[in-house]
Each structure stands twice: as C-alpha cells, then as structure tokens.
PDB file of N, CA and C in Angstrom:
ATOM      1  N   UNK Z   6       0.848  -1.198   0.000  1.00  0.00           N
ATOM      2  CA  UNK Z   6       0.000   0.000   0.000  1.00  0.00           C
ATOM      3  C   UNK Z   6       0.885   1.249   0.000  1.00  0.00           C
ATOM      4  N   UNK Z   7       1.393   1.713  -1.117  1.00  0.00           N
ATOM      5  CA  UNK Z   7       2.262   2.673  -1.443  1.00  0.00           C
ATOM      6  C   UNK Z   7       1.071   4.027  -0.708  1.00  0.00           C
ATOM      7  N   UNK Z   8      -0.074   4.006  -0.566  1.00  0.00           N
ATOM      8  CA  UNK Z   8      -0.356   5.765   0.676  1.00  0.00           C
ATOM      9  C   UNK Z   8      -0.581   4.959   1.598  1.00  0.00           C
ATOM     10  N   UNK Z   9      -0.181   4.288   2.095  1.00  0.00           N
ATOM     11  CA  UNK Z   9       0.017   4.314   3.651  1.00  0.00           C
ATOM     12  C   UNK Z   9       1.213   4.543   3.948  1.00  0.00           C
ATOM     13  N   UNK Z  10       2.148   4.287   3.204  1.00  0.00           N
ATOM     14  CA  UNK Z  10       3.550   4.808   2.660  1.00  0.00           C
ATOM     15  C   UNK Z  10       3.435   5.937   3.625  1.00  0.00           C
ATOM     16  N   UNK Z  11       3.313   6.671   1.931  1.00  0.00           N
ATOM     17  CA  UNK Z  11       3.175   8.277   1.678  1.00  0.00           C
ATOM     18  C   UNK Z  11       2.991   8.826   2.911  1.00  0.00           C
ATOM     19  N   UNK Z  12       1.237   8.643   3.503  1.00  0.00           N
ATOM     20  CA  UNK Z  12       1.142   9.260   4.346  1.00  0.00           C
ATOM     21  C   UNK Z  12       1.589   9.083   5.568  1.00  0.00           C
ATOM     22  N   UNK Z  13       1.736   7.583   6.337  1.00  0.00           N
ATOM     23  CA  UNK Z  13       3.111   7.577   7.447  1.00  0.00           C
ATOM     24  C   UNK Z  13       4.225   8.740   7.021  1.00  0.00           C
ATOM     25  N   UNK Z  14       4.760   8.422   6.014  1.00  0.00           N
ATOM     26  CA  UNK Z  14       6.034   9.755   6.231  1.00  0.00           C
ATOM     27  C   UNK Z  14       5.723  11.436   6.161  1.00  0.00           C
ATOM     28  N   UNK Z  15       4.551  11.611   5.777  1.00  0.00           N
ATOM     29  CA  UNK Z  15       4.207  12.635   5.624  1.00  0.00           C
ATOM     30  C   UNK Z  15       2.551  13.065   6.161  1.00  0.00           C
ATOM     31  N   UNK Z  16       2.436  12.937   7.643  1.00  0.00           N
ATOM     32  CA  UNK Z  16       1.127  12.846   8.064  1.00  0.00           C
ATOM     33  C   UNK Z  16       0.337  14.209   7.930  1.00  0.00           C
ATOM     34  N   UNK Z  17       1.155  15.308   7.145  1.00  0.00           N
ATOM     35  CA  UNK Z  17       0.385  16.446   6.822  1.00  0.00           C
ATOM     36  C   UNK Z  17      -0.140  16.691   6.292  1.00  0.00           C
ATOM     37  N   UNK Z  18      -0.643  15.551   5.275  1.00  0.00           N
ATOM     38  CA  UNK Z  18      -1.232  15.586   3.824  1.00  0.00           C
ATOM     39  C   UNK Z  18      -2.548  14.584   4.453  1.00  0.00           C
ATOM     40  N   UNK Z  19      -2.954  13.811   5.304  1.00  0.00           N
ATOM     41  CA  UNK Z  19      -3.686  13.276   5.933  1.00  0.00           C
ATOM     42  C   UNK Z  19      -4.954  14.424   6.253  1.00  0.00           C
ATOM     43  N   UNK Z  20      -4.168  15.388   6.890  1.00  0.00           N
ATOM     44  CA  UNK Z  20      -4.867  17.017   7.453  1.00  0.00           C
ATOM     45  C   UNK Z  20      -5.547  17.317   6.319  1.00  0.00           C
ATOM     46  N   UNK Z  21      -4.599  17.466   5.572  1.00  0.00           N
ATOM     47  CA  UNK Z  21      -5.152  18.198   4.189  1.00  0.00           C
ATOM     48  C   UNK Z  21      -6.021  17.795   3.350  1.00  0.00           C
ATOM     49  N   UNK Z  22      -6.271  16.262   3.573  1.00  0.00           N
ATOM     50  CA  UNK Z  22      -7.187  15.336   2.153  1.00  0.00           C
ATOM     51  C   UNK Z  22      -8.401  15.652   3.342  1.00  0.00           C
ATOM     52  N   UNK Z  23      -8.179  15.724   4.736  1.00  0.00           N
ATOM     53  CA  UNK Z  23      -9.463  15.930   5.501  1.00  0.00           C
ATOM     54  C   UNK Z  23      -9.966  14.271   5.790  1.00  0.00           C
ATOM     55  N   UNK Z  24      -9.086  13.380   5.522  1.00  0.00           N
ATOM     56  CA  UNK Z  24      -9.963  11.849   5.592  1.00  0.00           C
ATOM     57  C   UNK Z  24      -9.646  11.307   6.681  1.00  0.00           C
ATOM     58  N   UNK Z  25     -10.783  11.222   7.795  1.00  0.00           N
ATOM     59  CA  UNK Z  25     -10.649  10.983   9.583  1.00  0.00           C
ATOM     60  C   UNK Z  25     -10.188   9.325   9.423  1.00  0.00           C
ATOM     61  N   UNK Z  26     -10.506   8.332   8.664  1.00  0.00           N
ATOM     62  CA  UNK Z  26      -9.836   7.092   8.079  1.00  0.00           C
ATOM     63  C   UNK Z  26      -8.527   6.995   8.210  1.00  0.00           C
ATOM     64  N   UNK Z  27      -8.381   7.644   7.489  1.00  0.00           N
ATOM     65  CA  UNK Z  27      -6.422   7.666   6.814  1.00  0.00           C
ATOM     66  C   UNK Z  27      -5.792   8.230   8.352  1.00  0.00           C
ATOM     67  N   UNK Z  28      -6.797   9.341   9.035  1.00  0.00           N
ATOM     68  CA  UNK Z  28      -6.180   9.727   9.983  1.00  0.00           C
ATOM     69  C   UNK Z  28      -5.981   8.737  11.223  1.00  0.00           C
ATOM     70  N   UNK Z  29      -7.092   7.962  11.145  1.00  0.00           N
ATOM     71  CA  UNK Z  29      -6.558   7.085  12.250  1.00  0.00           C
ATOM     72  C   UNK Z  29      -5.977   5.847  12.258  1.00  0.00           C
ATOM     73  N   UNK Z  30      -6.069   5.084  10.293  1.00  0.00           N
ATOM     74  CA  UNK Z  30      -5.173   4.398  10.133  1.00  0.00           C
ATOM     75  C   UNK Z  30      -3.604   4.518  10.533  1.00  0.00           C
ATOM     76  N   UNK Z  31      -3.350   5.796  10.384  1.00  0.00           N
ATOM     77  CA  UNK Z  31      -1.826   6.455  10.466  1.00  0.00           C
ATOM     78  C   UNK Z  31      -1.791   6.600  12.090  1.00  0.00           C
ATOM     79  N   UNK Z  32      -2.910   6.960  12.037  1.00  0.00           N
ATOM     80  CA  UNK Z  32      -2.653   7.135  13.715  1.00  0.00           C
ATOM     81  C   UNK Z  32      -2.193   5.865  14.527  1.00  0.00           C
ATOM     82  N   UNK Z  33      -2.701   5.056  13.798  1.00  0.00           N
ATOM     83  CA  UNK Z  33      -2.591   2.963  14.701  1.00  0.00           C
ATOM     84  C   UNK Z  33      -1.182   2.733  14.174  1.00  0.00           C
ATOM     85  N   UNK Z  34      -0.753   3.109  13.082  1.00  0.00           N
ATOM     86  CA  UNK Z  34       0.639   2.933  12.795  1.00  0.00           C
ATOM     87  C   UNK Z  34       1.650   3.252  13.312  1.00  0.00           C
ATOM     88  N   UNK Z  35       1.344   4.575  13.561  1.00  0.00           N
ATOM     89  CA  UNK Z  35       2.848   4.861  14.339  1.00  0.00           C
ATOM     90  C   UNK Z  35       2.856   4.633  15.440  1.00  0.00           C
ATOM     91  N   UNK Z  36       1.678   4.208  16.628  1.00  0.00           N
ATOM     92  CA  UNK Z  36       1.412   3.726  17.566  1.00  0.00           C
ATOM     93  C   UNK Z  36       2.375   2.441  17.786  1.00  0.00           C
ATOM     94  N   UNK Z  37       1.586   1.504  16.260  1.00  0.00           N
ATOM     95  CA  UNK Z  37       2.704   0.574  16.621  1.00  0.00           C
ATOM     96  C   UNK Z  37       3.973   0.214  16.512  1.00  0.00           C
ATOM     97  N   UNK Z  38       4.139   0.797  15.763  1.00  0.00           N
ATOM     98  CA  UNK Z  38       5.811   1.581  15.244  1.00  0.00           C
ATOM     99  C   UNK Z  38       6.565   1.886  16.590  1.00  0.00           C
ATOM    100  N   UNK Z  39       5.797   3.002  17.406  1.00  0.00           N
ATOM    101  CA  UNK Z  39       6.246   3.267  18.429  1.00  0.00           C
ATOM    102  C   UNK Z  39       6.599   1.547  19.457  1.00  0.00           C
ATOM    103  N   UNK Z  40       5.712   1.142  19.749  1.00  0.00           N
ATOM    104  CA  UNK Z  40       5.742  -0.196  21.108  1.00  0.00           C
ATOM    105  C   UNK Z  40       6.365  -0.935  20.065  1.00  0.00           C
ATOM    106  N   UNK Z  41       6.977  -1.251  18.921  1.00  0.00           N
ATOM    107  CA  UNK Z  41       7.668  -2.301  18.553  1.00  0.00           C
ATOM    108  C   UNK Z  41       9.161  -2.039  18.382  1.00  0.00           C
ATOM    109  N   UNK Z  42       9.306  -0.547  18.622  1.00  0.00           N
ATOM    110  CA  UNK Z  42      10.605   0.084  19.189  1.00  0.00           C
ATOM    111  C   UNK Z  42      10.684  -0.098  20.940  1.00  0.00           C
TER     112      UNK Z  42
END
C-alpha cells in the first residue's frame, strides 16, 4: 500500500485530504511503530 507509505512519512497531507480514516489508520501505525521500538 504505497499511501500508507506516503502518508506515514508525511502525516500532513492526511490534514489536508481531511480523511478521519487515513487519519486514524496512520494514527494505529505509528502507535505501533512506536511499542515495537
């Protein structure tokens, strides 16, 4: 999934498309990103 990509590295464009989805997909990501560090 090349935009989940995208938007993990760039969660400002998440803001900008306005899509509460993407926002909290990204949001669970770096969550787990975070506890698997």
């Amino acid at each position: 999934m090349m935009n989940s990509f995208y938007t993990e590295k760039w969660p400002i464009t998440n803001i900008l498309h306005n899509n509460e989805f993407i926002l909290k997909c990204n949001y669970w990501i770096v969550v787990q990103s975070l506890h698997s560090n």
